[in-house]
Tab-separated table of C-alpha atoms in Angstrom:
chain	number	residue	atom	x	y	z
A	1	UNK	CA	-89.407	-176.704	-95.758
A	2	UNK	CA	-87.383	-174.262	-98.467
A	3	UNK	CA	-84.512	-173.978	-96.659
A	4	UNK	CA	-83.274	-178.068	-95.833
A	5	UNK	CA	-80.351	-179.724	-96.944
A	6	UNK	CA	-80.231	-181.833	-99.540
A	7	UNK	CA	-77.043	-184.511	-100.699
A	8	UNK	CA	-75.549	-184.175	-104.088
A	9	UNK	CA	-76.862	-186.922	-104.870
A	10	UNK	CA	-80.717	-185.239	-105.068
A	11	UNK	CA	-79.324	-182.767	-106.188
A	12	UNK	CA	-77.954	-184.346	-108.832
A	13	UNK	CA	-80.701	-186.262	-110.000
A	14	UNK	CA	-83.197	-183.086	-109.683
A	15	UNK	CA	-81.250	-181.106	-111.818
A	16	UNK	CA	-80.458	-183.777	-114.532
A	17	UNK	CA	-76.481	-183.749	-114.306
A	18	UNK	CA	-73.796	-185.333	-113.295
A	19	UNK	CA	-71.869	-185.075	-109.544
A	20	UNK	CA	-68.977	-184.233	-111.535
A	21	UNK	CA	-70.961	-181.639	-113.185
A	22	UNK	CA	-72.235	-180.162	-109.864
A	23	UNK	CA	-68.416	-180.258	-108.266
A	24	UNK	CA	-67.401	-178.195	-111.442
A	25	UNK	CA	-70.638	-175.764	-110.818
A	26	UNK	CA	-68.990	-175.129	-107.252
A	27	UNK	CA	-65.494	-174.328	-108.089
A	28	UNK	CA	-67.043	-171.603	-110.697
A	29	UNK	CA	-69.768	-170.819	-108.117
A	30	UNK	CA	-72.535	-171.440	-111.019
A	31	UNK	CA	-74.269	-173.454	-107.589
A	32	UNK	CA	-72.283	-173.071	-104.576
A	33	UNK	CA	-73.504	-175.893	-101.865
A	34	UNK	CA	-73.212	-174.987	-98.200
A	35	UNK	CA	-70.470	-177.214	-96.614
A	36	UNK	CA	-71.619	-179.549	-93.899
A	37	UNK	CA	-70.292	-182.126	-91.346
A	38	UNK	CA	-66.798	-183.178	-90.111
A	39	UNK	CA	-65.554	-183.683	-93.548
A	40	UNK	CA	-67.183	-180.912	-95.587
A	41	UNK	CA	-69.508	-182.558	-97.654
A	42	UNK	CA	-71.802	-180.782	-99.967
A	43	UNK	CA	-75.123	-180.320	-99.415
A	44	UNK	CA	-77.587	-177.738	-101.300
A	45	UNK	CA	-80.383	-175.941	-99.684
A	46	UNK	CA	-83.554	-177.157	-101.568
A	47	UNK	CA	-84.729	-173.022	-102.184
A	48	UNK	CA	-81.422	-172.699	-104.450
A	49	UNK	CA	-82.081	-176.236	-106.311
A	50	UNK	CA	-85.708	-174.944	-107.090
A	51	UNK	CA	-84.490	-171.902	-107.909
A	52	UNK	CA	-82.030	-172.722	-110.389
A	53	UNK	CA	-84.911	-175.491	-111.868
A	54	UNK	CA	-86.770	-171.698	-112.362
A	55	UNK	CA	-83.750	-170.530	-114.123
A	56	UNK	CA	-84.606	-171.120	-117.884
A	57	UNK	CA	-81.249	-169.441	-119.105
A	58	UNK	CA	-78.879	-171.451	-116.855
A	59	UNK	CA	-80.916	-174.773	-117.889
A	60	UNK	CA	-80.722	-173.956	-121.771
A	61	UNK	CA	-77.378	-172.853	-121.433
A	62	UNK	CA	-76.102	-175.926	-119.593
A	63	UNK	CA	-77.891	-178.106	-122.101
A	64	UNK	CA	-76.087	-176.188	-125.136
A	65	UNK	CA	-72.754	-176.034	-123.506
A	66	UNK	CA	-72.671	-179.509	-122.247
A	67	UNK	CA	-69.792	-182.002	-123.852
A	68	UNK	CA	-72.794	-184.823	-124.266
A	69	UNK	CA	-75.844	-183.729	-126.093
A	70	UNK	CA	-78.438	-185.415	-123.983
A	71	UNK	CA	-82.279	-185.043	-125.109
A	72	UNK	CA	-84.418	-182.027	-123.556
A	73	UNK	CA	-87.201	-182.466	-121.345
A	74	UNK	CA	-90.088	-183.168	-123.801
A	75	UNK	CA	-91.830	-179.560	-122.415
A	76	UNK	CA	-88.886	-177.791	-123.734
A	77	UNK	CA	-88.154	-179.770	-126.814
A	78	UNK	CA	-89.057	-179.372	-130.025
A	79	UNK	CA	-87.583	-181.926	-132.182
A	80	UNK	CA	-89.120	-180.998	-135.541
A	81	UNK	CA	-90.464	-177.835	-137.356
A	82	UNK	CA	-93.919	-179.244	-136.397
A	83	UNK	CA	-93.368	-179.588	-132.868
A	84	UNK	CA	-91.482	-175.920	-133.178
A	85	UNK	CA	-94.614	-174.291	-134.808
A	86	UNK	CA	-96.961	-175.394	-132.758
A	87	UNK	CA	-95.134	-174.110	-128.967
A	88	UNK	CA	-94.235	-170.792	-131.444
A	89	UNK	CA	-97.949	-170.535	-131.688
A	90	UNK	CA	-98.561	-170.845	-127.971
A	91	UNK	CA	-96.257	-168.667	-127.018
A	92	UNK	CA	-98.095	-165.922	-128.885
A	93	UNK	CA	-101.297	-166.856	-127.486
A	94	UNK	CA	-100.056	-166.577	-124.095
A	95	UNK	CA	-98.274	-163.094	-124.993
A	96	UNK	CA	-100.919	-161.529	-126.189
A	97	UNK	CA	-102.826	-162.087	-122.534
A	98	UNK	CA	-99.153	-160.166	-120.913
A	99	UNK	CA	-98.184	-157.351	-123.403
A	100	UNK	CA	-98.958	-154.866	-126.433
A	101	UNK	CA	-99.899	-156.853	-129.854
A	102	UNK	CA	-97.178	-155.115	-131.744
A	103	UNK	CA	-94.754	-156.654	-129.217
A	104	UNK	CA	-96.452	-160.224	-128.973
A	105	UNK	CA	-96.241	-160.091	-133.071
A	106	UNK	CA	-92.480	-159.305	-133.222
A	107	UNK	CA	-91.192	-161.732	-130.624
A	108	UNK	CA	-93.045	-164.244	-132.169
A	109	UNK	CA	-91.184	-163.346	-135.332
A	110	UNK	CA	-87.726	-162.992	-134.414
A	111	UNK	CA	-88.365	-166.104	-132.193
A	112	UNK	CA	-89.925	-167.878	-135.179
A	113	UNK	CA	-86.786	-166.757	-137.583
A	114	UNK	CA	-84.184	-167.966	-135.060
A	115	UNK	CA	-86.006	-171.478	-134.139
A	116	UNK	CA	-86.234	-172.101	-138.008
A	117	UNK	CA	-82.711	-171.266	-138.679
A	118	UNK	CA	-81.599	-173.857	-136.787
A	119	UNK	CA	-83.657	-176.153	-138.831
A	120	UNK	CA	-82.679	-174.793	-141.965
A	121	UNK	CA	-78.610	-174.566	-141.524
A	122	UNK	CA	-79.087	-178.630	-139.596
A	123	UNK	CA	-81.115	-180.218	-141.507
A	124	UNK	CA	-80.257	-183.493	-142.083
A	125	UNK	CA	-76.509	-182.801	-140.439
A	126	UNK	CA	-77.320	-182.321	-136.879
A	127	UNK	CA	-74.159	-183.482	-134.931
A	128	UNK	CA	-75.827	-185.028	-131.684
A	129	UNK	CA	-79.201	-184.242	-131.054
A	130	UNK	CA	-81.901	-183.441	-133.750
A	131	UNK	CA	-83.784	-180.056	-133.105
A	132	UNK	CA	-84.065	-177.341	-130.756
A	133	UNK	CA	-84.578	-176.249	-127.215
A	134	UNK	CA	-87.597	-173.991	-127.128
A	135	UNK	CA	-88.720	-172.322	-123.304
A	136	UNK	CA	-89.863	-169.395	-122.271
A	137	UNK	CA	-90.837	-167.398	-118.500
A	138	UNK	CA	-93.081	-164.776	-119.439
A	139	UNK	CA	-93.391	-163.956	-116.151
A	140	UNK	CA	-89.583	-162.832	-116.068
A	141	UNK	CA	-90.038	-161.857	-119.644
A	142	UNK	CA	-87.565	-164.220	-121.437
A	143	UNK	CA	-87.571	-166.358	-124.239
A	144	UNK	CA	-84.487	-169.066	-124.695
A	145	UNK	CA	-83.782	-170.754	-128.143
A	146	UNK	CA	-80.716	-173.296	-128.589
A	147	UNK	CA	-79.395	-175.668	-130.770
A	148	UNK	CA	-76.775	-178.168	-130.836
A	149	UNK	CA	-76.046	-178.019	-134.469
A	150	UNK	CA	-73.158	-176.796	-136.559
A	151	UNK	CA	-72.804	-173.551	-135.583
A	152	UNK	CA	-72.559	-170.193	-138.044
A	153	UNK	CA	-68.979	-170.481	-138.566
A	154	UNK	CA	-69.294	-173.709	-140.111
A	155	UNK	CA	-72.249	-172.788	-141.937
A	156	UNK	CA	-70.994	-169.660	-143.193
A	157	UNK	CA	-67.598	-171.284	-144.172
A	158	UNK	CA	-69.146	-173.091	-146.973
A	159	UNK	CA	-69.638	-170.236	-148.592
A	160	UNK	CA	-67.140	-167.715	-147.227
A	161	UNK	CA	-63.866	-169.853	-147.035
A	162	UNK	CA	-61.906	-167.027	-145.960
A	163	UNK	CA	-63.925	-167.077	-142.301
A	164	UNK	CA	-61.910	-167.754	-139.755
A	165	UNK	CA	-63.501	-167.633	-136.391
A	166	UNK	CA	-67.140	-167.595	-134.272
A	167	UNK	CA	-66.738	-163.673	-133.824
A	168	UNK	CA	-66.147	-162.855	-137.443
A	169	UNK	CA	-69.376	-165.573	-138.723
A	170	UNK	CA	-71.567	-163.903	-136.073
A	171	UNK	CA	-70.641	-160.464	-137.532
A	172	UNK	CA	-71.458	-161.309	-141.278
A	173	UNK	CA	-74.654	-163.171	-139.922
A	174	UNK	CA	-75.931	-160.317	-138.476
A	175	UNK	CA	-74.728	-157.564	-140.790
A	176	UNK	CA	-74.515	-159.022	-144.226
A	177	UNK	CA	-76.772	-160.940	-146.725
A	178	UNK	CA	-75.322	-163.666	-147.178
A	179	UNK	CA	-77.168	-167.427	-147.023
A	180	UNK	CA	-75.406	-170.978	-145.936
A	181	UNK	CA	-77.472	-172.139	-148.528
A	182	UNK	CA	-76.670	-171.399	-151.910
A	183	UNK	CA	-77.780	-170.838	-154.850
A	184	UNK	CA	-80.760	-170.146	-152.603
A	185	UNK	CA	-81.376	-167.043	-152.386
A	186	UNK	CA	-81.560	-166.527	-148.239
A	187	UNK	CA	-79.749	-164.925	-145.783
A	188	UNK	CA	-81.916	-161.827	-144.130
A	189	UNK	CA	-83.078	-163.609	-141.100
A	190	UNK	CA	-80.719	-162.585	-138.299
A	191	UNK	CA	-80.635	-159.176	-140.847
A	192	UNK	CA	-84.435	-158.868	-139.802
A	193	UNK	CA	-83.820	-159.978	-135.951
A	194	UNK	CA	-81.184	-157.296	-135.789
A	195	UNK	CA	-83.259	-154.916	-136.780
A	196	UNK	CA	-86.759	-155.037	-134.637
A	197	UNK	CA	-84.675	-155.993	-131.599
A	198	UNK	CA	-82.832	-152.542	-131.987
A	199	UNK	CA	-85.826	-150.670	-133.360
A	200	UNK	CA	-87.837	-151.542	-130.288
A	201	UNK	CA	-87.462	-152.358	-125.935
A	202	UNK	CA	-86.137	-155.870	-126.610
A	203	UNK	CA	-82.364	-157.459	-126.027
A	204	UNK	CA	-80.566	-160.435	-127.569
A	205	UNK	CA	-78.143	-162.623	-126.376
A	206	UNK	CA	-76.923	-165.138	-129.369
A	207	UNK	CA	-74.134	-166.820	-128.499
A	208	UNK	CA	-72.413	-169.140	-131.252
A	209	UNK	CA	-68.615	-171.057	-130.785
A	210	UNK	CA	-67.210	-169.001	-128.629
A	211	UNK	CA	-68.855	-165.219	-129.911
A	212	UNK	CA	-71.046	-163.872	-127.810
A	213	UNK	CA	-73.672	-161.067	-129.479
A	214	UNK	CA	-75.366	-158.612	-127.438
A	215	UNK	CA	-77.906	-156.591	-128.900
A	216	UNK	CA	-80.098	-153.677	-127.506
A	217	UNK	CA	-82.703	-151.011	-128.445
A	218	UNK	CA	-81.004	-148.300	-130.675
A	219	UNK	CA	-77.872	-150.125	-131.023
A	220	UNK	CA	-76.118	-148.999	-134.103
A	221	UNK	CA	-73.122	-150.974	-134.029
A	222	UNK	CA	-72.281	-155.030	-133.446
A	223	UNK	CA	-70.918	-155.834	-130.208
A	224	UNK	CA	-69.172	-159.118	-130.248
A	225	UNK	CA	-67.155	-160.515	-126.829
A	226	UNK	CA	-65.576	-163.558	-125.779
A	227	UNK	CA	-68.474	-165.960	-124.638
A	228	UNK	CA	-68.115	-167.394	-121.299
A	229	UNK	CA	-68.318	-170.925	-122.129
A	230	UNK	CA	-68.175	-172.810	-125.997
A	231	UNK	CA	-71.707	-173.232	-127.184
A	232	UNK	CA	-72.197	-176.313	-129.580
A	233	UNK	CA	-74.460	-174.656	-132.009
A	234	UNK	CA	-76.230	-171.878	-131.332
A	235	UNK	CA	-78.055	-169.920	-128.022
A	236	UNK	CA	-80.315	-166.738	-128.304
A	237	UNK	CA	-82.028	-165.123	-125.360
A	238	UNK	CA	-84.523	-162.726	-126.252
A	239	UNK	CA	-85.889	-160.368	-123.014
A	240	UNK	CA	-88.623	-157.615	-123.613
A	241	UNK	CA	-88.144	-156.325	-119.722
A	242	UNK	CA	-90.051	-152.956	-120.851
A	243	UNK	CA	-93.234	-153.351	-122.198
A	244	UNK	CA	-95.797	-155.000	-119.539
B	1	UNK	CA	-107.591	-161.482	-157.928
B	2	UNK	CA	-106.925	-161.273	-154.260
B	3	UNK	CA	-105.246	-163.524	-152.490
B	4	UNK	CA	-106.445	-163.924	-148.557
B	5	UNK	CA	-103.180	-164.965	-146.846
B	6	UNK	CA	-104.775	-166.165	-143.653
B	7	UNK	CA	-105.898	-168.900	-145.882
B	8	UNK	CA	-102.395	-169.961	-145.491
B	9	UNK	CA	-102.506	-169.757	-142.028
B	10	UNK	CA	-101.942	-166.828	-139.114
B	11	UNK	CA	-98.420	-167.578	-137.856
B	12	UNK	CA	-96.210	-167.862	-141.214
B	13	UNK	CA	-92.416	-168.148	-140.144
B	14	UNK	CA	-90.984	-170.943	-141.697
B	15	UNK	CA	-89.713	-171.323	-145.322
B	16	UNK	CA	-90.802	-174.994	-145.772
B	17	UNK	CA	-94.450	-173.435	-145.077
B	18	UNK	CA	-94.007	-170.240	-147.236
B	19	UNK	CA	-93.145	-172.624	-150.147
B	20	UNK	CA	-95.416	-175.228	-149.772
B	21	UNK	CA	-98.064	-172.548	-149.909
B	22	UNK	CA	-96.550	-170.533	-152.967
B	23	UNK	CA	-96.588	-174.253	-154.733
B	24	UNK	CA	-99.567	-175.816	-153.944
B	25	UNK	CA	-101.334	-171.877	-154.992
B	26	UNK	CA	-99.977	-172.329	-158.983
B	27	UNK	CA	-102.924	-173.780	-159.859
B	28	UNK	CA	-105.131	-170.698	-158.996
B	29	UNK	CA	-102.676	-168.245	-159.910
B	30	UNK	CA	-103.127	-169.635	-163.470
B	31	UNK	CA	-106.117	-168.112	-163.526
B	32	UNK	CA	-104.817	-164.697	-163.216
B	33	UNK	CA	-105.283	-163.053	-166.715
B	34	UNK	CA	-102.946	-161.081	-168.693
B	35	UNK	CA	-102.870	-157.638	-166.992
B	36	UNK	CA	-104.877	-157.912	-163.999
B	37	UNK	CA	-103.706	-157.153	-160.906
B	38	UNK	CA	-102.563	-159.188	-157.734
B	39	UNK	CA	-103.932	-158.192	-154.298
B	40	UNK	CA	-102.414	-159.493	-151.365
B	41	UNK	CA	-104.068	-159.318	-148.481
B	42	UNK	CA	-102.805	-159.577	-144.595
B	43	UNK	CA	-105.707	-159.504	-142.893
B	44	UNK	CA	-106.510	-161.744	-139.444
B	45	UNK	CA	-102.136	-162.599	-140.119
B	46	UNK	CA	-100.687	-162.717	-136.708
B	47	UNK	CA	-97.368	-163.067	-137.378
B	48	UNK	CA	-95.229	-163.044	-140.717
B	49	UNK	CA	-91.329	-163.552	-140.985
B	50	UNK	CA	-89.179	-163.137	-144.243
B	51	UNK	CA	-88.142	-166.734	-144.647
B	52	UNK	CA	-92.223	-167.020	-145.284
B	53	UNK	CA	-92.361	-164.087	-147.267
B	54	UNK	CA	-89.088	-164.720	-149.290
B	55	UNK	CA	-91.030	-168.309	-150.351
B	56	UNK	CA	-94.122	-166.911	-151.008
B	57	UNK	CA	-93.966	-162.840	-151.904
B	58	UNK	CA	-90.798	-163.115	-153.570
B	59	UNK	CA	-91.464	-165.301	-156.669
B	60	UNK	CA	-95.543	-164.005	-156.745
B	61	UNK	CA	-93.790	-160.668	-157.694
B	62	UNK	CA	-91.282	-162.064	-160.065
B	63	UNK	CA	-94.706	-164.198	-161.765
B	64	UNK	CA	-96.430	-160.748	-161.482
B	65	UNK	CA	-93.563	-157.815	-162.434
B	66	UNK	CA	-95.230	-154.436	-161.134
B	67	UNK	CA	-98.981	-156.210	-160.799
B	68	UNK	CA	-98.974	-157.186	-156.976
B	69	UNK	CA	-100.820	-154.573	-154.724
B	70	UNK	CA	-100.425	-155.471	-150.986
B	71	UNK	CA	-103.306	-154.612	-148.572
B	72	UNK	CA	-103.665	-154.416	-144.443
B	73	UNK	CA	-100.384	-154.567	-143.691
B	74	UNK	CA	-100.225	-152.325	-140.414
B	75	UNK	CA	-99.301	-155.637	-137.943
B	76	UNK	CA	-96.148	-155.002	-136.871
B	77	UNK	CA	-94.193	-158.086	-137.955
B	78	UNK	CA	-95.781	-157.726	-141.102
B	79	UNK	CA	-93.957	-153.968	-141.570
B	80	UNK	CA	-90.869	-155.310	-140.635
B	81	UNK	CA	-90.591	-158.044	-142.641
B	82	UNK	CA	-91.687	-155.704	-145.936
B	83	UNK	CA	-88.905	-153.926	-144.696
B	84	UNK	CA	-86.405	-156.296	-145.074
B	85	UNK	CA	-86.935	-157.832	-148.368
B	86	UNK	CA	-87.210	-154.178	-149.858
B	87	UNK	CA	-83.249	-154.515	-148.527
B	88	UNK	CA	-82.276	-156.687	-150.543
């Protein structure tokens, strides 16, 4: 039945985190539990467990935010390039049975760009765990990239000493051509994501530090805010709500 | 000569791929003679990003000043990536 009870214990071990963890997700009401018994334990009704399983954002996010990188589920991680490619590739193939071929090309791009800048900028320097977290819910029309690397302000700072915080690195990242790696000659990739998310129905969330991004169709200018919670490397949500 | 990029493959996004493909294609581009022209062409490619592009496009043009012609280029990831290395 959807609607039992369920001890924070199953919870706990259905979701993948701590009791701790799930006692801080109350007090910020991230997963409130419904109080039972004599002395208030919590319990959590199995429909909001399942639904927050559904809840590729939330997952992604908590894995990116979390103090302790702890490996993905293998179905959302892709630990190399290879591995990266390959679930790139099937998520095309299974766009192009749910929307317009224009569309299924340029999320696979900016998805593609994103997932392999995180490989680029960690390469060989990744502070916990290797590679990325890769999902997707087409049916809620989301995609969800993250990385527990170094971040854009450290990147960036290598070559731009005079960067000071997440909101200023995210600005240059996404306005300016200017690569973490030189003498290469890089740097237009978030230039490029910038511009087909605001040339067409498509929003971005990236989320690096504590900067939070948020881009929309026929955006002209940046809009950086506070993000809600520090994200060890980097997080993008892509959503393409109008086109099916 | 032309130069069939699905050959390469139909989703090109990653640099490590772009240059791998721009070095392991010297040999034939040595065959290019002295004034003839380049053609590049997209056809059957899905899905093209500029850190593929910038491995592979970017030095073929600097080999070939003012000789590369690029062909079937309407996909749409293919546009916008055009786009943004005529940026920089």
């Amino acid at each position: 039945m959807a609607s039992k009870l369920i001890s924070i214990g199953k919870a706990s071990k259905l979701l993948g985190v701590s009791i701790d963890t799930l006692r801080r997700w109350d007090k910020t009401h991230r997963l409130p539990p419904v109080r039972n018994g004599s002395k208030g334990h919590r319990y959590y009704r199995q429909i909001d467990v399942d639904i927050f399983l559904r809840d590729i954002v939330a997952l992604a996010k908590q894995w990116v935010s979390a103090e302790t990188g702890i490996t993905p589920e293998l179905d959302v991680y892709c630990q190399t390039r290879d591995v990266f490619q390959a679930r790139l590739e099937k998520l095309q193939s299974n766009l192009q049975r749910a929307t317009l071929s224009s569309a299924t090309s340029l999320l696979s791009a900016i998805a593609g760009e994103i997932g392999n800048n995180s490989f680029d900028h960690n390469l060989g320097n990744w502070p916990d765990i290797t590679g990325i977290y890769f999902s997707y819910d087409l049916d809620n029309r989301v995609i969800v990239l993250a990385d527990r690397g170094q971040g854009i302000l450290a990147t960036l700072k290598r070559v731009r000493s005079t960067l000071t915080n997440d909101t200023e690195a995210l600005r240059v990242a996404f306005t300016e051509i200017l690569s973490g790696r030189l003498p290469e000659a890089r740097g237009n990739g978030l230039k490029f994501v910038r511009d087909v998310v605001v040339e067409n129905p498509f929003t971005l969330d990236f989320e690096t530090g504590t900067a939070h991004l948020l881009l929309k169709e026929n955006d002209k200018k940046i809009n950086i805010t506070p993000s809600d919670k520090h994200v060890r490397g980097c997080f993008a949500i892509i959503r393409f709500g109008n086109l099916i | 000569m032309i130069i069939d990029v699905s050959k390469f493959g139909t989703t090109l996004v990653s640099r490590p791929s772009g240059k791998e493909a721009w070095l392991a294609f010297q040999p034939t581009l040595n065959n290019v003679q002295e004034n003839e022209e380049v053609t590049v062409d997209f056809s059957n490619v899905a899905v093209l990003t500029p850190s593929w592009a910038d491995e592979f496009l970017t030095p073929l043009r600097s080999r070939f000043p003012g000789k590369v012609r690029l062909t079937n280029t309407d996909n749409a990831s293919i546009k916008a990536t055009l786009n943004t290395l005529a940026k920089q």
